[in-house]
Amino acid sequence: MEFLNLEAQILDLLKYLGIKNFRLAKEINEMPVDIAFVEGTPTNREEIIKLLKIRKGSHILVALGSCASTGGVPALVNTLRKREAMDVYDGEPPEIPIDPKPLDYYVDVDYRLYGCPFSKDELIELITDIIIGKNYRDKEYSVCVECSLRENGCLLEQGLLCLGPITRGGCNALCTANGKPCLGCRGPYEDANIKAHIKVLLDMGFSKEEVMEALSLFSYEKFKEVIAWLKEE
Amino acid sequence: MAERRIRIGEITKIEGHANLTVEIGDHEVKRVIFGVHEGSRYFEAFMKNRPYYYLHELSGRICGICTVAHEIASIKAVERALGIDVPDNARRIRELMLISSHIQSHVLHLYFLALPDYVNAESIIEIAKNNRELVKKAFRIKEATNYMTALLGGRAVQPCTLVPGGFTKRITSTELENYKKKMKELYPLLVETADLFLQLEYPEFERDCEYVALWDGKSVPLYDGKIKSTHHIFSEEEYEEHLKEYVVEYSSAKRSLIDGQDYMVGALARLNINPYLKDEAKELAEKYGIKFPSRKVAWINAAQAVENVHYALEALELADEVEEYEPRKSPPKNLDGDGVGAIEAPRGLLIHHYSFKNGKAKKINIITPTAMNTENIERSLKDHLSNLVDESDEVIKMEAEKIIRAYDPCISCSVHVVRTR
């Protein structure tokens, strides 16, 4: 969906690549393809099989957005016992729920575009890099870097529970620039000092529960070990 | 036993994954199955026990198209439940956001999903090869409406400024002026779009059913009103007494009936229930012989095109009344409570209903427009295809897809969870 929000830029992109398979916009959809963009994460068996087929039928597989790259919001269901989840069906679900996982749990993923929604600038950057043969790399720095560059006031200093210091940059600190604390929709970057930031938040007076709640929202799959540690602490 | 079985394994050009099976025997349509095979996503399960201030963040992620609508409905339910004050000015700004995101969604549906059916093209990409200007125009409108939503919401998809009580940021008079300026620029393009979509040859098929939409007796409301159907009128809080949800075994999406009847929500339902179109929009429609109320299902497309013009004018009037917004604290008056937020999403009525204990959600119920429309889609298909049983599989498939696409279904929304209770 967000792909179509590239708007007129799509017409420019079409000079360099064709769209072979796009069920949302096309009647005739073909495989194999050079680059497959996969949005979302499998939530049933059929979708896992579909993902495996897409991997087989593509040279490059890109995980597009939070759900595909980190498990995203749907992975919150993994905080529940299966029994609790199935309770909404009165214990008789049409199929046993499957834990939403990042796509790389099932298949090799070549590139990831983080965020909910992912950044359109990063998508253009990635496609351009692929076309010109440059190596696209994940941003291994925090949202704080971009937030400081924009000279936003620090939301932590205003007493808000912000995950900026441990969250992967690349969004140009959009939320914090709009006065909203970072909810971590892009997941942690590689060297993020998560435990140190948790300590900061606890020292600020947030409860363990509030911190766990915030960490679970978008990246439960990435934070679950540290959440388990925090629970024990 | 069915003599003929026509199946579309995956219906393209709709949001999400759905399939269709039509069984024909003895020259009549025996059964139509509009099945949804997307996995359930348990939103209503994992939103439970979350604090009130995160609910709109989570429910906004039910869908990638109507994120604005989900966030606003969610916030409205939270504010009602916990007694959080919202200034009138903030409400109006939310309405402006709803309007620009409505037009965005309608334009996406009309040009990208529906139009190929009526000009014999496989996709918008094929149309772009012969008529680049038309596609550019569609993108221009999308771009402009996304820009307007982002002015107020920080970004167009998953806006980040909406919070219970108002907005996280200051909304300046410059931003409001820019919104207005852009809408004025856009207006002629929306009229041209209506000119195009009011002239297309839609299937003549008509069907009686209940239409349901918000109603205030003077406008075509998006943000506030009572819920009105062809035969009933009730407050948002009373929705549970009238709208009954149920499931069928071949689909992972909920369905719903109003007082035992199938019903339609969305652009056509809004215009059928609310005969209060702006003169310009009404005259435009009448120029092409299109009048509401109408029972013609495929006129949902026409209704969307007319709504674009109507809501653009509405936004221009509304923007004149809006003042700068300063962020302010508005804490909940109570941490226990029950609240319903009903608004009009682009595809129709959307209801969020939460109960809280100590600021945490204990009960969550979300009814999406597509869940409301699904039963209606299936019955429309059965009636429409009954007139076409002697046609080839290709014709039947094409006609079925035209009807399904007219409803602009959003499957992702409909499978946010199934609840059998």
XYZ file of C-alpha atoms in Angstrom:
654
model
C 0.000 0.000 0.000
C 2.700 2.431 1.054
C 4.402 1.534 -2.239
C 1.634 3.338 -4.121
C 2.231 6.338 -1.883
C 5.499 6.837 -3.748
C 3.129 8.483 -6.184
C 4.658 10.064 -9.266
C 8.055 8.625 -8.313
C 6.671 5.207 -9.310
C 6.392 6.433 -12.887
C 10.085 7.347 -12.782
C 11.004 4.004 -11.277
C 9.119 2.213 -14.046
C 11.763 3.434 -16.476
C 14.225 1.122 -14.778
C 12.111 -1.755 -13.577
C 8.884 -3.472 -14.458
C 6.237 -4.631 -12.024
C 5.576 -8.330 -12.653
C 3.575 -9.229 -9.612
C 1.454 -6.845 -7.534
C -1.861 -8.358 -6.594
C -3.178 -5.081 -5.179
C -2.817 -3.310 -8.515
C -2.595 -6.020 -11.184
C -4.780 -8.761 -12.661
C -1.916 -10.769 -14.161
C 0.799 -11.650 -11.697
C 3.918 -13.566 -12.657
C 6.891 -15.224 -11.020
C 9.913 -15.483 -10.972
C 11.071 -11.941 -10.303
C 14.391 -10.206 -9.699
C 13.331 -8.379 -6.551
C 10.483 -9.460 -4.299
C 9.140 -7.023 -1.707
C 7.309 -8.856 1.041
C 5.082 -6.929 3.408
C 3.649 -8.475 6.569
C 4.411 -11.699 8.343
C 2.826 -15.153 7.927
C -0.030 -15.875 10.323
C -1.082 -19.240 8.910
C 0.450 -22.257 7.139
C -0.631 -21.207 3.663
C 1.204 -17.936 4.080
C 4.405 -19.675 5.177
C 4.277 -21.824 2.030
C 3.629 -18.722 -0.062
C 6.686 -17.061 1.494
C 8.879 -20.074 0.699
C 7.660 -19.950 -2.913
C 8.427 -16.249 -3.155
C 11.944 -16.887 -1.841
C 12.468 -19.588 -4.481
C 11.122 -17.341 -7.211
C 13.221 -14.268 -6.522
C 16.883 -13.219 -6.616
C 16.538 -10.567 -3.946
C 13.999 -10.658 -1.159
C 13.245 -7.436 0.695
C 11.372 -7.442 4.000
C 9.168 -4.362 3.711
C 8.063 -2.692 6.919
C 7.939 -3.581 10.606
C 5.943 -6.804 10.458
C 8.261 -8.325 7.849
C 11.521 -7.100 9.337
C 10.942 -7.429 13.099
C 7.553 -9.113 13.575
C 5.974 -5.737 14.345
C 2.687 -5.179 16.150
C 1.145 -8.593 15.287
C 3.949 -10.254 17.293
C 2.267 -8.844 20.412
C 0.082 -11.940 20.281
C 3.236 -13.860 21.233
C 3.017 -12.251 24.663
C -0.123 -14.308 25.273
C -0.397 -17.991 25.975
C -1.891 -19.836 23.012
C -4.800 -20.669 25.281
C -5.496 -16.985 25.938
C -5.295 -16.130 22.243
C -7.642 -18.955 21.332
C -10.071 -17.800 24.022
C -11.364 -15.158 21.630
C -12.667 -18.076 19.581
C -14.101 -19.729 22.663
C -11.222 -22.185 22.405
C -12.152 -23.317 18.882
C -10.075 -21.330 16.408
C -10.276 -22.145 12.658
C -6.590 -23.038 12.914
C -3.937 -23.059 15.617
C -2.449 -19.587 15.784
C 1.086 -19.294 14.432
C 3.489 -16.937 16.183
C 4.128 -13.915 13.955
C 7.902 -13.799 13.383
C 10.230 -11.664 11.285
C 10.525 -13.133 7.772
C 14.145 -14.157 8.400
C 12.821 -16.772 10.825
C 11.612 -18.681 7.750
C 13.750 -17.594 4.806
C 16.912 -15.675 3.952
C 16.192 -11.978 3.727
C 18.507 -9.787 1.652
C 17.371 -6.356 2.777
C 15.085 -4.927 5.415
C 13.154 -1.699 5.337
C 12.240 -1.014 8.930
C 9.451 1.030 10.406
C 5.678 1.273 10.512
C 5.242 2.626 7.968
C 8.638 2.060 6.331
C 10.422 5.125 5.033
C 9.732 5.909 1.393
C 13.120 7.623 1.164
C 14.813 4.426 2.258
C 12.825 2.445 -0.318
C 14.018 4.749 -3.094
C 17.539 4.559 -1.686
C 17.451 0.757 -1.704
C 16.044 0.453 -5.223
C 18.569 2.974 -6.505
C 21.423 1.112 -4.817
C 20.302 -2.184 -6.328
C 20.056 -0.634 -9.809
C 23.488 0.982 -9.679
C 25.063 -1.995 -7.918
C 25.860 -0.257 -4.645
C 25.685 -2.081 -1.347
C 22.702 -0.886 0.703
C 23.353 -1.046 4.421
C 21.144 -0.862 7.491
C 21.538 2.262 9.559
C 23.389 1.254 12.694
C 22.734 4.361 14.754
C 19.883 5.559 16.904
C 16.883 7.780 16.239
C 18.554 10.214 18.705
C 21.238 10.973 16.119
C 18.656 12.211 13.642
C 16.562 13.818 16.368
C 19.554 15.905 17.543
C 20.341 16.902 13.968
C 16.819 18.269 13.684
C 17.402 20.127 16.945
C 14.232 18.828 18.534
C 14.112 19.205 22.279
C 14.817 15.887 24.071
C 11.571 14.213 25.083
C 13.300 12.177 27.799
C 14.301 15.454 29.396
C 10.610 16.396 29.328
C 9.906 13.226 31.282
C 8.438 11.167 28.433
C 9.085 7.465 27.897
C 11.018 7.591 24.636
C 12.771 4.651 22.960
C 14.808 6.874 20.625
C 18.224 5.989 22.146
C 17.907 2.275 21.310
C 15.840 2.466 18.122
C 17.378 2.215 14.670
C 17.539 5.556 12.844
C 16.478 6.177 9.268
C 13.067 7.723 9.965
C 14.533 11.202 10.350
C 13.030 11.284 13.842
C 9.582 12.040 12.473
C 7.565 11.171 15.583
C 9.804 12.944 18.067
C 9.888 16.003 15.788
C 6.095 15.985 16.134
C 6.218 15.826 19.908
C 5.549 12.117 20.215
C 8.013 9.854 22.003
C 9.636 7.145 19.882
C 7.730 3.865 20.214
C 10.520 1.830 18.647
C 8.697 0.875 15.438
C 12.024 0.301 13.658
C 13.348 -2.082 16.304
C 16.731 -1.834 18.052
C 19.900 -1.176 16.047
C 22.706 -3.660 16.396
C 24.831 -2.194 19.179
C 21.999 -0.560 21.072
C 22.678 -0.611 24.797
C 19.196 -1.706 25.724
C 19.829 -2.549 29.371
C 21.461 0.832 29.992
C 18.458 2.614 28.517
C 16.088 0.526 30.610
C 18.040 1.678 33.660
C 17.649 5.303 32.570
C 13.911 4.838 32.234
C 13.618 3.136 35.632
C 15.690 5.909 37.218
C 13.331 8.431 35.674
C 10.591 6.800 37.703
C 8.844 4.603 35.154
C 7.726 1.247 36.487
C 9.106 -2.023 35.155
C 5.684 -2.735 33.775
C 5.536 0.539 31.847
C 8.958 -0.106 30.352
C 8.066 -3.679 29.341
C 4.836 -2.425 27.816
C 6.693 0.109 25.668
C 9.346 -2.376 24.549
C 6.701 -4.932 23.507
C 4.653 -2.622 21.278
C 6.525 -2.902 17.987
C 9.441 -5.207 18.539
C 8.434 -7.865 21.004
C 10.301 -10.459 18.950
C 13.504 -8.434 19.216
C 13.149 -7.496 22.872
C 11.684 -10.643 24.398
C 14.942 -11.828 26.013
C 15.564 -8.474 27.614
C 11.913 -8.279 28.683
C 12.275 -11.688 30.357
C 15.454 -10.431 32.059
C 13.706 -7.282 33.240
C 10.843 -9.324 34.672
C 13.331 -11.326 36.774
C 15.403 -8.283 37.851
C -25.340 -30.896 -7.113
C -23.820 -27.979 -8.880
C -23.299 -28.420 -12.621
C -20.839 -25.595 -12.843
C -18.327 -24.321 -10.400
C -16.529 -21.070 -11.102
C -13.663 -20.132 -8.890
C -11.349 -17.152 -8.527
C -8.511 -18.336 -6.306
C -7.266 -14.900 -5.474
C -9.217 -11.759 -6.276
C -6.812 -9.068 -7.414
C -7.069 -5.305 -7.011
C -8.611 -5.362 -3.565
C -6.841 -4.787 -0.262
C -5.952 -8.210 1.155
C -6.574 -11.815 0.160
C -9.988 -13.213 -0.731
C -11.408 -15.831 -3.066
C -14.719 -16.454 -4.744
C -16.627 -19.612 -5.591
C -19.862 -19.594 -7.583
C -21.904 -22.799 -7.887
C -24.517 -22.939 -10.627
C -27.077 -25.704 -11.133
C -30.496 -25.925 -12.868
C -29.938 -22.492 -14.399
C -29.673 -20.821 -11.066
C -26.930 -19.748 -8.739
C -26.956 -22.264 -5.895
C -24.261 -20.792 -3.774
C -21.803 -17.913 -3.699
C -18.877 -18.084 -1.338
C -16.824 -14.954 -0.774
C -14.087 -16.475 1.347
C -11.314 -14.845 3.234
C -8.174 -16.823 3.795
C -5.949 -14.398 5.506
C -4.708 -15.525 8.858
C -6.395 -14.018 11.886
C -4.347 -11.394 13.594
C -5.799 -11.345 17.101
C -5.787 -7.555 17.514
C -8.687 -7.716 19.937
C -6.809 -10.338 21.960
C -3.475 -8.576 22.312
C -4.934 -5.078 22.724
C -6.535 -6.344 25.908
C -4.815 -5.223 29.120
C -2.856 -2.501 27.273
C -2.921 1.038 28.683
C -5.401 3.450 27.092
C -2.709 5.702 25.602
C -1.327 2.953 23.340
C -4.611 1.674 21.896
C -4.779 4.017 18.892
C -1.153 3.204 18.082
C -1.995 -0.485 17.935
C -5.400 -0.305 16.266
C -3.994 2.078 13.649
C -1.979 -0.893 12.478
C -5.022 -3.005 11.637
C -4.833 -1.658 8.114
C -2.535 0.311 5.845
C -5.204 2.381 4.095
C -7.506 3.771 6.745
C -4.967 4.326 9.461
C -6.398 7.799 10.091
C -9.912 6.425 10.502
C -8.830 3.642 12.869
C -6.762 5.994 15.001
C -9.532 8.573 15.267
C -12.264 6.016 16.059
C -9.992 4.470 18.674
C -9.167 7.803 20.305
C -12.832 8.786 20.317
C -13.728 5.587 22.184
C -10.923 6.175 24.721
C -11.948 9.800 25.302
C -15.578 8.858 25.842
C -14.733 6.020 28.194
C -12.317 7.957 30.387
C -13.846 11.427 30.254
C -10.978 13.078 28.393
C -11.882 16.570 27.147
C -11.303 17.471 23.526
C -11.526 21.080 22.376
C -13.934 21.695 19.470
C -11.034 23.023 17.490
C -9.205 19.683 17.764
C -12.325 17.863 16.613
C -12.483 20.045 13.515
C -8.834 19.395 12.747
C -9.520 15.674 13.029
C -12.376 16.113 10.566
C -10.004 17.813 8.138
C -7.676 14.824 8.456
C -10.553 12.444 7.861
C -11.547 14.359 4.736
C -8.110 14.390 3.117
C -7.582 10.724 3.914
C -11.059 9.857 2.584
C -10.313 11.507 -0.731
C -6.939 9.740 -0.860
C -8.574 6.373 -0.292
C -11.377 7.012 -2.810
C -8.923 8.098 -5.481
C -6.761 5.047 -4.889
C -9.815 2.837 -5.248
C -11.317 4.611 -8.246
C -8.232 4.942 -10.440
C -6.056 2.037 -9.342
C -8.481 -0.716 -8.464
C -11.797 0.007 -10.204
C -10.941 1.854 -13.418
C -9.091 -1.022 -15.172
C -12.377 -3.024 -15.190
C -14.153 -0.301 -17.144
C -11.501 0.497 -19.746
C -10.533 -3.074 -20.518
C -7.083 -2.874 -18.997
C -5.241 -5.344 -16.837
C -4.007 -2.695 -14.444
C -3.251 0.962 -13.903
C 0.237 0.184 -15.187
C -1.262 -0.794 -18.537
C -3.400 2.351 -18.520
C -0.238 4.373 -17.840
C 1.296 3.113 -21.095
C -1.443 4.721 -23.198
C -2.613 7.510 -20.954
C 0.236 8.704 -18.815
C -1.479 12.019 -18.107
C -4.470 10.324 -16.502
C -2.287 8.284 -14.186
C -0.215 11.335 -13.376
C -3.403 13.114 -12.404
C -4.371 10.278 -10.069
C -0.942 10.419 -8.463
C -1.172 14.208 -8.181
C -4.402 13.904 -6.215
C -2.978 11.171 -4.012
C 0.133 13.196 -3.378
C -1.834 16.337 -2.529
C -4.207 14.554 -0.134
C -1.343 12.732 1.571
C 0.434 16.045 1.920
C -2.645 17.577 3.569
C -3.076 14.701 6.013
C 0.635 14.880 6.840
C 0.472 18.629 7.518
C -1.812 17.892 10.450
C -0.830 14.313 11.255
C 2.946 14.419 10.855
C 2.610 11.753 8.177
C -0.229 10.483 6.014
C 0.010 6.804 6.913
C -0.060 6.101 10.655
C -0.242 9.781 11.605
C 1.854 10.416 14.706
C 0.265 13.540 16.176
C -3.120 12.123 17.231
C -3.530 11.462 20.958
C -6.462 11.243 23.343
C -7.332 14.865 24.142
C -6.062 16.406 20.912
C -2.681 16.502 19.197
C 0.952 16.123 20.284
C 2.087 19.154 18.359
C 1.162 22.732 17.728
C -0.862 23.076 14.543
C -0.015 26.450 13.111
C -2.064 28.853 11.043
C 0.485 28.379 8.244
C -0.215 24.636 8.210
C -3.941 25.269 8.139
C -3.499 27.832 5.352
C -1.416 25.325 3.382
C -4.107 22.703 3.834
C -6.688 25.091 2.441
C -4.476 26.224 -0.402
C -3.806 22.629 -1.436
C -7.491 21.731 -1.282
C -8.317 24.675 -3.542
C -5.680 23.556 -6.022
C -7.027 20.047 -5.876
C -10.680 20.918 -6.363
C -10.685 21.121 -10.195
C -8.937 17.736 -10.356
C -11.628 16.221 -8.158
C -14.301 17.644 -10.453
C -12.487 16.159 -13.461
C -12.276 12.845 -11.635
C -16.011 12.956 -11.007
C -16.584 13.795 -14.686
C -14.687 10.646 -15.609
C -16.223 8.282 -13.057
C -19.790 9.502 -13.467
C -19.662 8.642 -17.160
C -18.489 5.043 -16.929
C -20.891 2.278 -17.832
C -21.596 0.493 -14.583
C -23.500 -2.784 -14.245
C -27.212 -1.922 -14.060
C -27.771 -4.361 -11.224
C -30.010 -3.067 -8.407
C -30.789 -4.607 -5.061
C -32.777 -3.654 -1.977
C -30.997 -3.701 1.346
C -30.509 -1.676 4.496
C -28.048 1.205 4.202
C -26.239 2.290 7.339
C -24.265 5.467 7.999
C -23.679 8.210 10.529
C -26.421 10.817 10.411
C -26.912 14.288 11.867
C -29.838 15.529 9.808
C -27.920 18.311 8.088
C -24.675 17.059 6.530
C -22.893 13.893 5.417
C -21.033 13.468 8.707
C -17.748 11.667 9.123
C -16.862 12.333 12.739
C -20.025 12.570 14.765
C -23.656 11.601 14.572
C -26.240 8.970 15.324
C -26.205 5.693 13.462
C -29.040 5.605 10.951
C -30.208 2.768 8.769
C -33.009 2.753 6.244
C -35.414 1.746 9.011
C -33.753 2.557 12.331
C -31.938 5.293 14.117
C -29.924 4.812 17.279
C -26.995 6.254 19.223
C -23.438 4.948 18.889
C -23.681 3.386 22.352
C -26.681 1.320 21.284
C -24.886 -0.373 18.402
C -24.699 -3.737 20.162
C -28.481 -3.991 20.340
C -28.779 -3.669 16.552
C -25.590 -4.906 14.926
C -25.067 -8.602 15.506
C -21.813 -10.229 14.526
C -21.366 -13.848 13.513
C -18.989 -16.089 11.584
C -19.311 -18.606 8.760
C -17.087 -21.652 8.566
C -15.470 -20.846 5.208
C -14.090 -17.450 6.126
C -11.755 -16.006 8.732
C -13.568 -12.646 8.723
C -16.458 -11.597 10.932
C -19.831 -10.691 9.447
C -22.678 -8.617 10.718
C -26.433 -8.085 10.339
C -28.572 -5.140 11.401
C -31.712 -6.318 13.155
C -31.464 -9.538 11.149
C -30.960 -7.849 7.761
C -27.833 -7.628 5.649
C -26.692 -4.054 5.127
C -24.359 -1.845 3.161
C -21.992 0.800 4.476
C -19.688 3.152 2.548
C -20.008 6.009 0.093
C -23.331 4.918 -1.446
C -24.841 4.202 1.985
C -23.686 7.622 3.249
C -25.328 9.427 0.337
C -28.464 7.283 0.517
C -28.892 8.032 4.224
C -27.853 11.692 4.094
C -29.550 13.708 1.326
C -27.411 16.731 2.122
C -24.881 16.944 -0.701
C -23.451 20.367 -1.484
C -25.170 21.870 -4.533
C -22.053 21.669 -6.714
C -21.648 17.941 -6.008
C -25.332 17.255 -6.489
C -25.531 19.146 -9.777
C -22.453 17.385 -11.067
C -24.028 13.992 -10.373
C -27.338 15.011 -11.917
C -25.575 16.174 -15.062
C -24.798 12.509 -15.688
C -28.216 11.262 -14.597
C -26.977 10.052 -11.228
C -29.207 10.606 -8.219
C -29.173 9.402 -4.648
C -30.711 7.483 -2.960
C -29.982 4.682 -5.379
C -30.122 0.879 -5.238
C -27.493 0.438 -7.930
C -24.594 -1.368 -6.278
C -21.911 -0.351 -8.768
C -22.795 3.275 -8.138
C -20.652 3.005 -5.027
C -17.922 4.126 -7.444
C -19.991 7.108 -8.565
C -20.836 7.950 -4.960
C -17.137 8.035 -4.087
C -16.433 10.407 -6.961
C -19.302 12.687 -5.859
C -18.173 12.540 -2.236
C -14.712 13.770 -3.230
C -16.226 16.992 -4.547
C -18.613 17.328 -1.600
C -15.976 16.775 1.072
C -13.467 19.084 -0.610
C -16.030 21.908 -0.322
C -16.851 20.852 3.217
C -13.154 20.988 4.143
C -12.781 24.487 2.715
C -15.665 25.725 4.861
C -14.422 23.860 7.897
C -10.861 25.132 7.522
C -12.179 28.696 7.800
C -13.541 27.930 11.265
C -10.384 26.254 12.550
C -7.895 28.141 14.650
C -4.316 27.384 15.616
C -4.022 24.488 17.993
C -1.786 24.552 21.059
C -0.992 21.187 22.648
C -2.411 20.868 26.123
C -2.598 18.257 28.809
C -5.980 16.649 29.241
C -5.721 13.767 31.654
C -8.517 11.231 32.073
C -11.165 12.150 34.645
C -11.573 8.495 35.531
C -9.623 5.321 34.793
C -12.602 2.978 34.660
C -15.293 3.274 32.032
C -16.860 2.191 28.804
C -16.830 4.077 25.510
C -17.868 3.692 21.884
C -16.283 5.612 19.020
C -18.150 5.413 15.723
C -16.908 7.316 12.697
C -17.142 7.027 8.929
C -14.023 5.431 7.444
C -13.681 5.692 3.647
C -15.280 2.240 3.283
C -18.064 2.984 5.748
C -19.032 2.938 9.386
C -16.251 1.948 11.767
C -16.879 1.182 15.426
C -14.337 0.883 18.226
C -15.661 -0.075 21.648
C -13.505 -0.336 24.775
C -14.051 -0.958 28.484
C -11.355 0.065 30.952
C -10.367 -0.857 34.434
C -7.582 1.164 36.000
C -6.679 2.661 32.618
C -6.234 -0.725 30.972
C -8.487 -2.151 28.293
C -10.544 -5.046 29.574
C -12.920 -5.384 26.651
C -12.201 -4.580 23.031
C -14.629 -4.776 20.163
C -13.879 -3.410 16.708
C -16.336 -3.705 13.828
C -14.888 -2.710 10.478
C -16.781 -1.587 7.372
C -15.760 -4.637 5.364
C -17.001 -6.954 8.103
C -20.329 -5.099 7.854
C -20.397 -5.333 4.052
C -19.352 -8.955 3.571
C -22.793 -10.530 3.893
C -24.170 -7.839 1.605
C -21.439 -8.469 -0.986
C -22.257 -12.170 -1.074
C -26.006 -11.602 -1.442
C -25.491 -8.958 -4.134
C -23.290 -11.381 -6.042
C -25.860 -14.136 -5.801
C -28.630 -11.899 -7.137
C -26.522 -10.271 -9.842
C -25.021 -13.519 -11.136
C -28.472 -15.164 -11.186
C -29.222 -12.979 -14.218
C -26.057 -14.161 -15.934
C -26.099 -17.957 -15.502
C -26.054 -18.581 -19.246
C -22.966 -16.466 -19.772
C -19.428 -17.813 -20.058
C -17.195 -18.287 -17.029
C -15.167 -15.284 -18.145
C -18.182 -12.967 -18.187
C -19.385 -14.225 -14.825
C -15.952 -13.724 -13.304
C -15.655 -10.235 -14.732
C -19.110 -9.178 -13.519
C -18.488 -10.669 -10.087
C -15.203 -8.825 -9.763
C -16.821 -5.543 -10.794
C -19.344 -5.898 -7.971
C -16.780 -6.984 -5.391
C -14.391 -4.171 -6.307
C -17.182 -1.604 -6.200
C -17.483 -2.271 -2.455
C -13.766 -1.518 -2.133
C -13.371 -4.291 0.456
C -10.462 -4.184 2.862
C -9.743 -7.758 3.830
C -6.939 -6.861 6.239
C -9.433 -4.908 8.295
C -11.957 -7.690 8.264
C -9.604 -10.322 9.704
C -8.239 -8.279 12.576
C -9.872 -11.036 14.589
C -12.788 -13.404 14.479
C -14.815 -13.752 17.589
C -17.453 -16.435 17.792
C -19.006 -15.308 20.997
